[in-house]
Tab-separated table of C-alpha atoms in Angstrom:
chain	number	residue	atom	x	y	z
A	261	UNK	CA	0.000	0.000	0.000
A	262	UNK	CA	1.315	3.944	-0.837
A	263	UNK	CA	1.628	5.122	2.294
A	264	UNK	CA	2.622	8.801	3.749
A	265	UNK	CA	3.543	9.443	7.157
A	266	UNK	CA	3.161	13.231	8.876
A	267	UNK	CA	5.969	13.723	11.385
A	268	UNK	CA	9.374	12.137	11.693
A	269	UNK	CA	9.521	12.164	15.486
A	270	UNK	CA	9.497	9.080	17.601
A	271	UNK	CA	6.357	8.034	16.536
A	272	UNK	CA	6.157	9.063	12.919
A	273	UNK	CA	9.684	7.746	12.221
A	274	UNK	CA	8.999	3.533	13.615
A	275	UNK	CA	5.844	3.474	11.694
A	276	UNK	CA	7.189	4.615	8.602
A	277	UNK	CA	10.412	2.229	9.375
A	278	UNK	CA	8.183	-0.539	10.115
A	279	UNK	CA	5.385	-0.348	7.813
A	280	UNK	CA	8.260	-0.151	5.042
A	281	UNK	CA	9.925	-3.352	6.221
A	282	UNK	CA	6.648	-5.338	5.645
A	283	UNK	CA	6.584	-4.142	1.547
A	284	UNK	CA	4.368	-0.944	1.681
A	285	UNK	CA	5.567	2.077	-0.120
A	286	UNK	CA	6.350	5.028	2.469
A	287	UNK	CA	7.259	8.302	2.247
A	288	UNK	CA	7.650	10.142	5.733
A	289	UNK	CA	6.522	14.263	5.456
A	290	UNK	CA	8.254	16.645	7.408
A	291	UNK	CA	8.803	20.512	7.387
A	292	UNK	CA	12.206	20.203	8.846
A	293	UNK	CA	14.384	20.356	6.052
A	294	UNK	CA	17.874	19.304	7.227
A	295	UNK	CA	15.548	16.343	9.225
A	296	UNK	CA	14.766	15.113	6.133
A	297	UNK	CA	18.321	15.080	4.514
A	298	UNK	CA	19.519	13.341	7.024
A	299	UNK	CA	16.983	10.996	7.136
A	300	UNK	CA	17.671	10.530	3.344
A	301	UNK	CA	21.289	9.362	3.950
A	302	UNK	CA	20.127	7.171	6.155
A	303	UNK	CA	21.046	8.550	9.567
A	304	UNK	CA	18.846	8.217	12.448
A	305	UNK	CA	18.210	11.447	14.961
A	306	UNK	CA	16.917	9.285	17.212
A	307	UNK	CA	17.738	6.566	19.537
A	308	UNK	CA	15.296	3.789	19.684
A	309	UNK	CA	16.698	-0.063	19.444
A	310	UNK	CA	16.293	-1.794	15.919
A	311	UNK	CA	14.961	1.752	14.082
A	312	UNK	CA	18.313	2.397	12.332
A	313	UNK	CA	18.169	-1.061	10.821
A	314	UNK	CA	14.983	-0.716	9.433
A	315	UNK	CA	15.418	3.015	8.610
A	316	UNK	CA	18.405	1.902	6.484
A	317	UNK	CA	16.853	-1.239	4.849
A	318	UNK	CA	13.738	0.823	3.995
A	319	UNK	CA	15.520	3.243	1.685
A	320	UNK	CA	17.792	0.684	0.389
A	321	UNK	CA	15.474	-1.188	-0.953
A	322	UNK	CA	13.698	1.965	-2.266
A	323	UNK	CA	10.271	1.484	0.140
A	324	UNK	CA	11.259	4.338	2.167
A	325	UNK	CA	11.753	8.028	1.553
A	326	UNK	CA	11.516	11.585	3.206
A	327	UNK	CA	10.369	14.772	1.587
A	328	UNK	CA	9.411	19.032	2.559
A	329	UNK	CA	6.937	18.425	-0.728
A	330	UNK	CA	3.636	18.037	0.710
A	331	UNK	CA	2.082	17.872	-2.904
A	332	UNK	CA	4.586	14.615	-3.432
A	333	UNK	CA	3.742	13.154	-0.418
A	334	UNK	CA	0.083	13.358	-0.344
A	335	UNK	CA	-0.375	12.458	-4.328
A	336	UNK	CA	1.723	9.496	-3.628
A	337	UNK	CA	-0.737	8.352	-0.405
A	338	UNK	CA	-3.482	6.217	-0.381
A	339	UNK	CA	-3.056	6.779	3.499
A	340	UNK	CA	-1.926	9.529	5.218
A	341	UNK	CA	-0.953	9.008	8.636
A	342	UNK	CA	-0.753	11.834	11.252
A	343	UNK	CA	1.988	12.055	13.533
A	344	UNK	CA	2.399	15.665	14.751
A	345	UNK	CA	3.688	16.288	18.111
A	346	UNK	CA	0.410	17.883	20.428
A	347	UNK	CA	2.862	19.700	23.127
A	348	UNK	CA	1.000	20.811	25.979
A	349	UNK	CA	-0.496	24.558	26.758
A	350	UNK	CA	0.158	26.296	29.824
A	351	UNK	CA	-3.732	25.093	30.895
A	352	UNK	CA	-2.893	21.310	30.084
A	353	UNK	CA	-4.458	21.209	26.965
A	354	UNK	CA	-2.838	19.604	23.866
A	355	UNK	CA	-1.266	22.096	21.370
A	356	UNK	CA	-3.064	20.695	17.570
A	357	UNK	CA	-1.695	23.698	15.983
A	358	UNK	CA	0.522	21.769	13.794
A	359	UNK	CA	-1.621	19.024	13.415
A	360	UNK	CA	-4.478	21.421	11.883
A	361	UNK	CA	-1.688	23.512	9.953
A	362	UNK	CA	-0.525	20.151	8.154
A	363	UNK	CA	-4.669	19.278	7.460
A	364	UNK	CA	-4.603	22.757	6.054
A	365	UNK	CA	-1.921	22.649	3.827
A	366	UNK	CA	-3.184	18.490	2.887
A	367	UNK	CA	-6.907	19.870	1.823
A	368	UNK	CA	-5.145	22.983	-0.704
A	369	UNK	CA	-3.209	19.729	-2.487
A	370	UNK	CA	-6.110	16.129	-1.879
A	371	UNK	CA	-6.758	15.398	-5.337
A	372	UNK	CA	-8.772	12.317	-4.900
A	373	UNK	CA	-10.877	10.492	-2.091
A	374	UNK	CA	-8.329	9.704	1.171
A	375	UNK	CA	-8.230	8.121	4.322
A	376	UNK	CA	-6.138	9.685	6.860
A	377	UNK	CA	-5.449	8.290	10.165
A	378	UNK	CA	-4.201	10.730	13.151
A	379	UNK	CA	-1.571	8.611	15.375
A	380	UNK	CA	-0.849	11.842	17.842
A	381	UNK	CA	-2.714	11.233	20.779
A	382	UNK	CA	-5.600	14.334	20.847
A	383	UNK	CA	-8.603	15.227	22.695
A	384	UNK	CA	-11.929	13.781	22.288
A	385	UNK	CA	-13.805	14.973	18.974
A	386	UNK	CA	-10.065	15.805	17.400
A	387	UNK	CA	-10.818	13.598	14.414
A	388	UNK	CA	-14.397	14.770	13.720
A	389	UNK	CA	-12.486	18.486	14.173
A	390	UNK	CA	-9.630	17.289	11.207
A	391	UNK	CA	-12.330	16.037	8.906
A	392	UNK	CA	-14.505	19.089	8.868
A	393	UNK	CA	-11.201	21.170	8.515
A	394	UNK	CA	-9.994	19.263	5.211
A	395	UNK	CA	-13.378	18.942	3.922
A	396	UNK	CA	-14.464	22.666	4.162
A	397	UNK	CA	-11.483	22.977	1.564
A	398	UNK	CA	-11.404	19.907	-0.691
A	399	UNK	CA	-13.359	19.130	-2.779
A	400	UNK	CA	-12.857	15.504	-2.446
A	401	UNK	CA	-14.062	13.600	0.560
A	402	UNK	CA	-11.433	12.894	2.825
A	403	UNK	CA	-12.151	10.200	6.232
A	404	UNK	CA	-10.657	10.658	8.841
A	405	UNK	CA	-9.841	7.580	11.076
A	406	UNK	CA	-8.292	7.428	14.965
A	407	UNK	CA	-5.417	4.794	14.804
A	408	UNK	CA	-3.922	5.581	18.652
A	409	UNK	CA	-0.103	4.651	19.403
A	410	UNK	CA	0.582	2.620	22.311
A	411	UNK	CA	4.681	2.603	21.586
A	412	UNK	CA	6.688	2.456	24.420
A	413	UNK	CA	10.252	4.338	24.052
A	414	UNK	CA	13.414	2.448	24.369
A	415	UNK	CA	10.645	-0.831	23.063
A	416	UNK	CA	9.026	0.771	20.150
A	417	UNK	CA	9.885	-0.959	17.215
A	418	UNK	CA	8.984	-4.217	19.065
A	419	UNK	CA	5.976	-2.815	20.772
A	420	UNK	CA	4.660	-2.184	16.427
A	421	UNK	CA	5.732	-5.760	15.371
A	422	UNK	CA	3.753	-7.225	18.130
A	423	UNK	CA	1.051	-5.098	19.400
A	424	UNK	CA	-0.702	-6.072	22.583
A	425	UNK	CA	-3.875	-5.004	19.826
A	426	UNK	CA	-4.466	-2.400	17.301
A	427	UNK	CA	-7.289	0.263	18.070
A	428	UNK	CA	-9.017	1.551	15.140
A	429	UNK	CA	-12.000	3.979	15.514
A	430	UNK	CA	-13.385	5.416	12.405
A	431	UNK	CA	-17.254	6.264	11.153
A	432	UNK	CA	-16.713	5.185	7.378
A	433	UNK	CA	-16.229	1.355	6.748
A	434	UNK	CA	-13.732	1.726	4.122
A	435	UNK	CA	-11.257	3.659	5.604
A	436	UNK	CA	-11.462	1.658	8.433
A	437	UNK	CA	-11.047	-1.333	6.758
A	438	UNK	CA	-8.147	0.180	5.147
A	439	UNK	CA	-6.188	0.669	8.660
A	440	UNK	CA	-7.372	-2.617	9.202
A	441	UNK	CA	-5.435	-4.165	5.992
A	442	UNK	CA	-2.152	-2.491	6.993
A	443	UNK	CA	-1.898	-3.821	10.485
A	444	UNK	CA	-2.489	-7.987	8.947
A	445	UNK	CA	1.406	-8.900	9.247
A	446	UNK	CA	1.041	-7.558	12.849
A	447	UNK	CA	-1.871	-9.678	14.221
A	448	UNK	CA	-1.048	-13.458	13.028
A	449	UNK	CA	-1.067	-14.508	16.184
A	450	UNK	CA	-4.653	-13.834	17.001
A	451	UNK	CA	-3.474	-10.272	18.475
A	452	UNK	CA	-6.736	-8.074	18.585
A	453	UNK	CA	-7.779	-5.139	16.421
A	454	UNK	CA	-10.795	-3.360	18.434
A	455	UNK	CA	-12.825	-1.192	16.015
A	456	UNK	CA	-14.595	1.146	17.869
A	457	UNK	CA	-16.277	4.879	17.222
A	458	UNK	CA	-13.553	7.681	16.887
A	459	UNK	CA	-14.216	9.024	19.670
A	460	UNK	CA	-13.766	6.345	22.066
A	461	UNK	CA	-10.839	5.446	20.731
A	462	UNK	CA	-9.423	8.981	21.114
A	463	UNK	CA	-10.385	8.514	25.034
A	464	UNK	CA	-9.253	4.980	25.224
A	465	UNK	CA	-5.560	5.985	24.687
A	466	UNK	CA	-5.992	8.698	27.479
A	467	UNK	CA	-7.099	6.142	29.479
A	468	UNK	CA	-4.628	4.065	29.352
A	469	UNK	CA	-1.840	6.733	30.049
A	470	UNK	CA	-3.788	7.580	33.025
A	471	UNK	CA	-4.292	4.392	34.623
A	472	UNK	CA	-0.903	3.624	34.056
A	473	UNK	CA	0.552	6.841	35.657
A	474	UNK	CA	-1.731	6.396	38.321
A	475	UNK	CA	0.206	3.403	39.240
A	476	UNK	CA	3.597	4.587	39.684
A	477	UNK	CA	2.002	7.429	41.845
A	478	UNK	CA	0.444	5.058	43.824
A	479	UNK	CA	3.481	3.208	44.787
A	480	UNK	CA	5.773	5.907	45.054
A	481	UNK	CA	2.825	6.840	48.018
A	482	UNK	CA	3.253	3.792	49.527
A	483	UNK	CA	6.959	4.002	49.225
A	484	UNK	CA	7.188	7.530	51.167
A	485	UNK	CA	4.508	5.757	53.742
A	486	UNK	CA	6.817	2.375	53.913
A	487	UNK	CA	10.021	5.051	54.612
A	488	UNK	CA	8.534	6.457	57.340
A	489	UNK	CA	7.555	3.585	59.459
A	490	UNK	CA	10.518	1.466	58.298
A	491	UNK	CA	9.223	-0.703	56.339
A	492	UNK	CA	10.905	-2.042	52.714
A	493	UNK	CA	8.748	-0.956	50.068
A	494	UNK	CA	9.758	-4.635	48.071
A	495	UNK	CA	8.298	-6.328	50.754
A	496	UNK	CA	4.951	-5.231	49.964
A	497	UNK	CA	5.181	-4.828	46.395
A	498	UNK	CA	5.919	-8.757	46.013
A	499	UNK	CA	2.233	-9.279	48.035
A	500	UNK	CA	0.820	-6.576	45.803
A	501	UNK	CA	2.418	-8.013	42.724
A	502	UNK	CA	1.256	-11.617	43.637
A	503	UNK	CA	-2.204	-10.637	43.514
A	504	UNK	CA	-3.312	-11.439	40.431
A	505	UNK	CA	-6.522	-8.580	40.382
A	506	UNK	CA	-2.847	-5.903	40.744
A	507	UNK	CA	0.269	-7.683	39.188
A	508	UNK	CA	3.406	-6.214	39.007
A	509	UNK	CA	3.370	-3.930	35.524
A	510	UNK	CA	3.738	-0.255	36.828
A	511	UNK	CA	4.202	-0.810	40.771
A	512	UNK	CA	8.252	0.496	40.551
A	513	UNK	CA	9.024	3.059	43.013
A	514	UNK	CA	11.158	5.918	42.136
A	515	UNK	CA	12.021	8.820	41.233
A	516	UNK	CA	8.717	10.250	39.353
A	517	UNK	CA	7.902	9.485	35.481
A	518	UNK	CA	9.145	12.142	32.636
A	519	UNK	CA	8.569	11.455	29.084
A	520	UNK	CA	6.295	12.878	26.072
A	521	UNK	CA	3.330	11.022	27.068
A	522	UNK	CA	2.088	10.489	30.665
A	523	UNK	CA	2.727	13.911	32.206
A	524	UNK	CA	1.437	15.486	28.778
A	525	UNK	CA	-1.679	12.777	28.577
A	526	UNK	CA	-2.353	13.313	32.684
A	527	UNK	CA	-2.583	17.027	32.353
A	528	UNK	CA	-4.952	16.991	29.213
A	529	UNK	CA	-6.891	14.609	30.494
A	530	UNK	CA	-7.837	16.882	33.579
A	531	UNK	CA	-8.374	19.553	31.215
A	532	UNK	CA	-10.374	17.551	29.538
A	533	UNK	CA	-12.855	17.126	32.695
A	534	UNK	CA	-12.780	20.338	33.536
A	535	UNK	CA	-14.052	21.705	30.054
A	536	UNK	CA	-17.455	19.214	30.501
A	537	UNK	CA	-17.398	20.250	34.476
A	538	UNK	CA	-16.549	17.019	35.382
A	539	UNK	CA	-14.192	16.205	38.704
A	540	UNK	CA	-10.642	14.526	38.295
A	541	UNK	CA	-9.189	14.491	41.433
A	542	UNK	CA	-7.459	10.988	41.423
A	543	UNK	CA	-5.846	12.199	37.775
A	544	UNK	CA	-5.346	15.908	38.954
A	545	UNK	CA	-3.194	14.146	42.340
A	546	UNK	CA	-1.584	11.806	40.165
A	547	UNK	CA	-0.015	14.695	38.471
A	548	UNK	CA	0.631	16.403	41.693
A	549	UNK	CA	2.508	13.701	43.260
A	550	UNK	CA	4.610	12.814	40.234
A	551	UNK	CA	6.030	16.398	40.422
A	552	UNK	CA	6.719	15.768	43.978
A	553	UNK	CA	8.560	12.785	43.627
A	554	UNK	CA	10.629	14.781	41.023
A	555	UNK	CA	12.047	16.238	44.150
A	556	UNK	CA	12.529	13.380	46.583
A	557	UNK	CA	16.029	12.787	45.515
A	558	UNK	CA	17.375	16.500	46.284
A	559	UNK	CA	15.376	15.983	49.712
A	560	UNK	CA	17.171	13.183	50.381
A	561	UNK	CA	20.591	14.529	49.505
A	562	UNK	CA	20.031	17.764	51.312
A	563	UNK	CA	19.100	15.468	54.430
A	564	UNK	CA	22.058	13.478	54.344
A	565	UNK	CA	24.422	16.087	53.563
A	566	UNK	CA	23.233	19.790	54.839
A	567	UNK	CA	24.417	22.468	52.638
A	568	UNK	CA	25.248	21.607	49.562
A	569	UNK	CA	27.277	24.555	48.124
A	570	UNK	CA	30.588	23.543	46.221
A	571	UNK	CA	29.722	19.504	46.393
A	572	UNK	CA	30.311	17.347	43.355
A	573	UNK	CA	27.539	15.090	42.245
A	574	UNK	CA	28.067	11.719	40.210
A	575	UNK	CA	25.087	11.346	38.117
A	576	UNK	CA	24.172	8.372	36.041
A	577	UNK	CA	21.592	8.387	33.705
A	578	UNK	CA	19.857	11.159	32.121
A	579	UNK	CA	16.757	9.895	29.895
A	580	UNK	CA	13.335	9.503	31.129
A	581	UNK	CA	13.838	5.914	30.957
A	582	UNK	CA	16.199	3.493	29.780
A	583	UNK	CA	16.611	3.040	26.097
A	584	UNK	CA	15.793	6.245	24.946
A	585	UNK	CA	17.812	8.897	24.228
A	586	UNK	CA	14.581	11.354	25.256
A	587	UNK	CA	14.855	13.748	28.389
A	588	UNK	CA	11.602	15.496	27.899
A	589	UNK	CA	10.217	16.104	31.573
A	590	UNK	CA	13.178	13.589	33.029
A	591	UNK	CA	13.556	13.876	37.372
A	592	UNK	CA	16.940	14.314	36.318
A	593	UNK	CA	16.004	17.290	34.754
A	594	UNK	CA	14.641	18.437	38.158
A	595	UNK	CA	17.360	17.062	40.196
A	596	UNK	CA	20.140	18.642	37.831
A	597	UNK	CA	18.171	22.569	38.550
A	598	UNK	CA	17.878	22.197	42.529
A	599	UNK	CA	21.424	21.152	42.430
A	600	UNK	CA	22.696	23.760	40.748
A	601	UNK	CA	20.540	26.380	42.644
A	602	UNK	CA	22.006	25.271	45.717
A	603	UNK	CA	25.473	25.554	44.267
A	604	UNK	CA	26.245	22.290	43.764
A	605	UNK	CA	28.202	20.957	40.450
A	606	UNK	CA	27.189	17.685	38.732
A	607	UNK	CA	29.442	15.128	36.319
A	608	UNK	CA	26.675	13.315	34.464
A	609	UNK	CA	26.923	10.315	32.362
A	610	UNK	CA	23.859	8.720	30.018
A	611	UNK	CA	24.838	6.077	26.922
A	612	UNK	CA	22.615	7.963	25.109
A	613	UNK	CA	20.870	11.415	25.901
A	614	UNK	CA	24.065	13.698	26.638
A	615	UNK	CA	24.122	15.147	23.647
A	616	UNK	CA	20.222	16.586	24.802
A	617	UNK	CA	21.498	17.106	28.419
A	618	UNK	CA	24.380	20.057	26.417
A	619	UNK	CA	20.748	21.769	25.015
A	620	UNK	CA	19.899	22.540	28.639
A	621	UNK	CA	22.859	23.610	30.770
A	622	UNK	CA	25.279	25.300	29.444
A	623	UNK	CA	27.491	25.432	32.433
A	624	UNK	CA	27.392	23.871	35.726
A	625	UNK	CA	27.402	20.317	34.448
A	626	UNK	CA	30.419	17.983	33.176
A	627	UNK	CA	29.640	15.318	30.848
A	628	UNK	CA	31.514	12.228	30.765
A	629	UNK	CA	31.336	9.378	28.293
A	630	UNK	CA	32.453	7.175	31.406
A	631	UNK	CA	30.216	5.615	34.050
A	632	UNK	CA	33.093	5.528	36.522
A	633	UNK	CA	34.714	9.148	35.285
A	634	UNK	CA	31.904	10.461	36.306
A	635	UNK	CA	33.014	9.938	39.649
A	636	UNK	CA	35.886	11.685	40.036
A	637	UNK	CA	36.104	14.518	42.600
A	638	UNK	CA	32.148	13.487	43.140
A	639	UNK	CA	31.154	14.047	46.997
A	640	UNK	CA	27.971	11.561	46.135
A	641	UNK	CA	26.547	9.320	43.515
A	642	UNK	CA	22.669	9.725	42.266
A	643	UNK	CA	21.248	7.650	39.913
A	644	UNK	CA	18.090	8.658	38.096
A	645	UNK	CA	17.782	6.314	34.945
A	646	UNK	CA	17.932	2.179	35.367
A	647	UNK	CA	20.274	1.538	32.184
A	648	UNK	CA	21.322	-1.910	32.329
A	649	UNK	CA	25.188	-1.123	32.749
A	650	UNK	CA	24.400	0.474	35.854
A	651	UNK	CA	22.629	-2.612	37.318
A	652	UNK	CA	25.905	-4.581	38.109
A	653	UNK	CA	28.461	-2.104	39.066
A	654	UNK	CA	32.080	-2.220	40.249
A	655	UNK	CA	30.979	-1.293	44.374
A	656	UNK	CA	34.541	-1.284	44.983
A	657	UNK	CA	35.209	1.078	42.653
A	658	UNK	CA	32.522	2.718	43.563
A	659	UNK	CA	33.369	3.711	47.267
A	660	UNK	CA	37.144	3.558	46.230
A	661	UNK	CA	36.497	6.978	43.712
A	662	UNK	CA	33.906	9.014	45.632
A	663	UNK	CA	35.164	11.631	48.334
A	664	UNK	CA	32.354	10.112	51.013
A	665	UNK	CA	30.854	6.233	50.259
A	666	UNK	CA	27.253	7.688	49.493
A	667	UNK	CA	24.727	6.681	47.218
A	668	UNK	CA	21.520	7.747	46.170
A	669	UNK	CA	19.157	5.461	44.042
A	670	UNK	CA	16.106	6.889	41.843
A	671	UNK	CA	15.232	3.900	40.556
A	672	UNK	CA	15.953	0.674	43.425
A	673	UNK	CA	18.747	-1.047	41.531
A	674	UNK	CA	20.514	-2.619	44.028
A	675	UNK	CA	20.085	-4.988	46.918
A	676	UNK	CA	20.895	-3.501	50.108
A	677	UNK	CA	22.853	-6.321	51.414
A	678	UNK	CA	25.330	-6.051	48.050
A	679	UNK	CA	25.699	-2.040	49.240
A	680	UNK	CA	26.186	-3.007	53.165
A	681	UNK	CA	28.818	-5.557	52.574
A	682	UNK	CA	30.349	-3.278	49.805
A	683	UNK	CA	30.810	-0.260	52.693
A	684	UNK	CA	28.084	2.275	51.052
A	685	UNK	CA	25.833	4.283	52.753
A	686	UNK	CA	22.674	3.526	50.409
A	687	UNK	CA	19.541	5.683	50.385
A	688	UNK	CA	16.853	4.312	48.159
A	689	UNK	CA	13.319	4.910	47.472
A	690	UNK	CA	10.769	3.227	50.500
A	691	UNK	CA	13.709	1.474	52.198
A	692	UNK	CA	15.217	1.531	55.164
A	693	UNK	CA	18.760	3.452	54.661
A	694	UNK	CA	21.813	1.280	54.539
A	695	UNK	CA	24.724	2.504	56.662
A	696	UNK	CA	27.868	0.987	54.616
């Protein structure tokens, strides 16, 4: 199938990738000129794990190409996929400027019939709101479908292979049986496709942001209430997790979520409720205690360590998550500011997002390419992201390279026995601390 895709961000970039590497004919849009050179020769902005393979193979084999011409890529579509970034307002609300500029600009060059499918997540009635837009413009009827991601970062590419289920929600059967044909090599193994209205399926991915943010809220509750009356917050998440009405997906306590999604998807969704005067006050505290927890780490260092003017912070792990090479709304983010206010200088390392972590601070940060360089001189060592070659560290080392054996843990990685018989002082979220 002649595919176009809007966007060449996270989103807009694996489903091009992917829907290339099953034999449709893709061509990714994107204003961003120099974006789409590079994309041309093949090199990848972003990190996500198996993307540059596919991105490569795509235009190798001639499936796959970028382009600033809007009148190329949408002759050239019998789809047009949506994936605009929806950045949120000052009141919470999602941002669909660009999302409505690029239907703009589509309706002034839709030649024939289309089907266009919007992958951004938007607000209720944002598809019914697209379709009106084009077809007040063109004269050719254009449907407009809701095909919601549910990608996670540092996962994505595998998360599109082999969907939990595909959520189509459309009001004309042919469009939505067009989505429908695209997503066959996905669902082989009996994975679901849920056709629904478009407007459910615009709330449905809401939804599930919400509930899932929700969780880690929750726990990281629990985990402050474990703290203070001594109690090891992995002792009751293994009876939580057991449970099989709760499970274990989403009960990690730490040090708050970041991302492009759930703090965006949490805040719009309470705008949402207030706009039809309806209360949100789980989803509004959800928010309110994820910002919190953004600033349990500096509490915990202040704490330990009074005044913090002219100490050295070792700080591993940047991104939002591991995987990703995205910072967008990262604790470390947080953590890196109240440092720095309180005149404290940080040596960060992250495999992947430095280069995003130089955008921010221009001074008052070192970056090392070196787990264990960042170390050197450090007073402390914080750790904010759970990359995997942080899991099984060189304690030795550790305590051997750091002015005072102290470390503070976002994100639980280690056992507390490993830090007591290693001689670290561990501080952890919803444990008991460890005197080394």
């Amino acid at each position: 199938m002649r595919v176009t895709v809007a966007g060449s961000g996270y989103v807009g970039l694996v489903l091009g990738a992917c829907l290339a590497d099953t034999g449709n004919d893709v061509i990714g849009y994107d204003i961003d000129a120099e974006k789409v050179r590079t994309l041309n020769e093949g090199k990848n902005p972003i990190f996500e794990p198996g993307l540059t393979e596919l991105l490569v193979n795509g235009l190798q084999h001639k499936r796959l190409h970028f382009t600033t011409n809007i009148k190329d890529a949408i002759d050239h579509a019998q789809v047009v996929f949506i994936a605009i970034g929806t950045a949120p307002r000052p009141d919470g609300s999602a941002d669909l400027s660009g999302i409505e500029a690029f239907a703009w600009d589509m309706a002034t060059v839709t030649s024939r019939p289309m089907t266009v499918a919007i992958k951004s997540t938007v607000p209720v009635g944002t598809c019914e709101r697209v379709e009106k837009l084009i077809n007040e413009k063109c004269a050719h009827a254009v449907h407009v479908v809701s095909n919601p991601e549910f990608l996670k970062e540092g996962s994505a590419v595998f998360d599109f292979q082999r969907p939990d289920r595909v959520v189509i929600g459309f009001e004309h059967a042919y469009s939505g049986e067009l989505i429908r044909e695209l997503y066959g090599p996905y669902v082989r193994n009996q994975r679901p496709i849920l056709m629904m209205p478009r407007r459910a399926a615009e709330m449905a991915k809401y939804a599930c942001n919400g509930i899932l943010a929700s969780r880690i809220s929750f726990i990281n509750e629990i985990a402050a209430l474990c703290e203070a009356c001594e109690v090891d917050v992995d002792d009751v998440r293994r009876v939580m997790g057991t449970d099989q009405r709760i499970g274990f997906q989403f009960l990690y306590p730490g040090a708050g979520y970041g991302g492009s999604c759930f703090p965006k998807d949490v805040r719009a969704l309470v705008h949402t409720a207030k706009t039809v005067d309806v209360a949100s006050r789980m989803l509004s505290s959800t928010h309110e205690t994820n910002e919190s927890q953004k600033r349990v780490l500096f509490a915990k260092i202040q704490k330990r360590m009074g005044d913090l003017k002219g100490k050295t912070f070792a700080l591993w792990g940047i991104a939002f998550k591991p995987n990703t090479d995205d910072i967008r709304e990262a604790p470390a983010l947080t953590l890196i500011r109240q440092l720095k206010e309180a005149g404290a200088a940080v040596r960060a390392h992250d495999p992947e997002a430095l280069v995003h972590l130089k955008k921010e601070f221009k001074d008052g940060v070192v970056y090392c390419d070196d787990n264990y360089d960042a170390l050197k001189g450090a007073d402390a060592l914080v750790i904010c992201t759970e990359w995997n070659e942080f899991r099984s560290p060189d304690f030795d080392r550790i305590r051997s390279t750091l002015k005072q054996p102290l470390v503070f843990d976002g994100r639980n990685l280690y056992e507390p026995s490993s830090m007591r018989r290693s001689g670290l002082e561990y501080h952890a979220i919803g444990k008991p601390v460890v005197k080394g």
